[in-house]
Coordinates of C-alpha atoms in Angstrom, one line a residue:
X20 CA 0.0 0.0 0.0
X21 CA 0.9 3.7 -0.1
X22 CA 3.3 4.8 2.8
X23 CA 2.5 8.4 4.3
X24 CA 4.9 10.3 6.6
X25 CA 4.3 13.4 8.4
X26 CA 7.2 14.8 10.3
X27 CA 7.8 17.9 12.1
X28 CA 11.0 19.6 13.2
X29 CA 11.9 19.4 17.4
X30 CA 14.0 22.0 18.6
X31 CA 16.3 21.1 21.2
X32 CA 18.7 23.1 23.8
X33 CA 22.0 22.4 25.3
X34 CA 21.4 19.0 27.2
X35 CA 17.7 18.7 27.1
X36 CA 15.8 14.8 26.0
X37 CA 12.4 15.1 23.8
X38 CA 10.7 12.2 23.6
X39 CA 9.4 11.5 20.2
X40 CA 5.2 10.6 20.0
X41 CA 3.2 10.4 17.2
X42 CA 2.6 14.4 17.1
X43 CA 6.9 14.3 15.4
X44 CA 6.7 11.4 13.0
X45 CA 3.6 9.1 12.3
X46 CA 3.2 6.9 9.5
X47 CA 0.7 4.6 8.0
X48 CA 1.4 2.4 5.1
X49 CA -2.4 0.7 5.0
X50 CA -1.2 -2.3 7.6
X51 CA -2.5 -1.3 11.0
X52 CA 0.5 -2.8 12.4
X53 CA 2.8 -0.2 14.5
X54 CA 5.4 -2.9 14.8
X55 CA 6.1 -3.8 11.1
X56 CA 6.6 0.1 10.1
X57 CA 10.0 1.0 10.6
X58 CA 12.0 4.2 10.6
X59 CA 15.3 4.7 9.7
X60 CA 17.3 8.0 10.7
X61 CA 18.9 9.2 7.4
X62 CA 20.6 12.4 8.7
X63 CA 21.1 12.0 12.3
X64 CA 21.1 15.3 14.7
X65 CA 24.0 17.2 14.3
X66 CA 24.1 18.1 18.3
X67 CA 23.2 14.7 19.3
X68 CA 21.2 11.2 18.9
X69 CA 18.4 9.5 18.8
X70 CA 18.3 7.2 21.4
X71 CA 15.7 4.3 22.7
X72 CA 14.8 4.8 25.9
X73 CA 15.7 1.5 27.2
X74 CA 19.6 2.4 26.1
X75 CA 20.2 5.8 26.7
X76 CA 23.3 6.9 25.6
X77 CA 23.8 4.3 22.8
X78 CA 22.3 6.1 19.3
X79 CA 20.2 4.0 17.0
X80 CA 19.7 4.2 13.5
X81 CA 16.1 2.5 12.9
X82 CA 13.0 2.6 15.5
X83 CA 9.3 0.8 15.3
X84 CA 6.1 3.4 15.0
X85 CA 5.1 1.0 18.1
X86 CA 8.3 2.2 19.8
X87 CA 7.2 6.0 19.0
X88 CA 3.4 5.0 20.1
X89 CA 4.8 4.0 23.2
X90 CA 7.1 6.8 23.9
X91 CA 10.3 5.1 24.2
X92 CA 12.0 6.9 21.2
X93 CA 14.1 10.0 22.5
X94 CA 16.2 12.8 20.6
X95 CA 19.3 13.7 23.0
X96 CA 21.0 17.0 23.1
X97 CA 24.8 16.6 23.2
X98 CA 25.8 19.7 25.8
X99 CA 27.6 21.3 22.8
X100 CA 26.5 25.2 21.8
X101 CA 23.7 25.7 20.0
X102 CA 20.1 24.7 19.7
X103 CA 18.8 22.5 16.4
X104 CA 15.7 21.7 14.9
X105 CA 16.1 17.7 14.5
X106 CA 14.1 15.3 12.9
X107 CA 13.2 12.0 12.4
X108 CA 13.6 10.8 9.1

């Protein structure tokens, strides 16, 4: 089926953690199944990672849309200077 994806920007500051929910990126490819639909980070945050909640302070490069439906998906501020808008894509 067709695969939509709507994702917005998050703006971080030195050190803070968002948590990613559905309101950053949500998908739906026709399947109803949150588990199967994967996203891969293509340009990772330049101040930082994305990080699953169960690991923090390894990065990951792929996460579930059950993992973001559950909240355990998070976008990590480095410390470094400057704020950036990072997404998921």
């Amino acid at each position: 089926g067709d695969i939509v994806l709507l994702a917005k920007p998050v703006t971080l500051t030195e050190g803070d953690r968002v948590t990613l929910t559905t309101d950053v990126p949500v998908a739906t490819d026709g399947t109803s199944k949150p588990e199967k639909l994967l996203y891969a980070v293509s340009l990772p945050p330049v101040h930082g990672q994305i990080e699953h909640i169960n690991y923090p302070g390894v990065p990951i490069s792929s996460s579930s849309q059950l993992d973001v439906v559950a909240q355990k998906v998070s976008d990590v501020h480095d410390n470094s200077h400057g704020a950036g808008k990072e997404a998921l894509r």
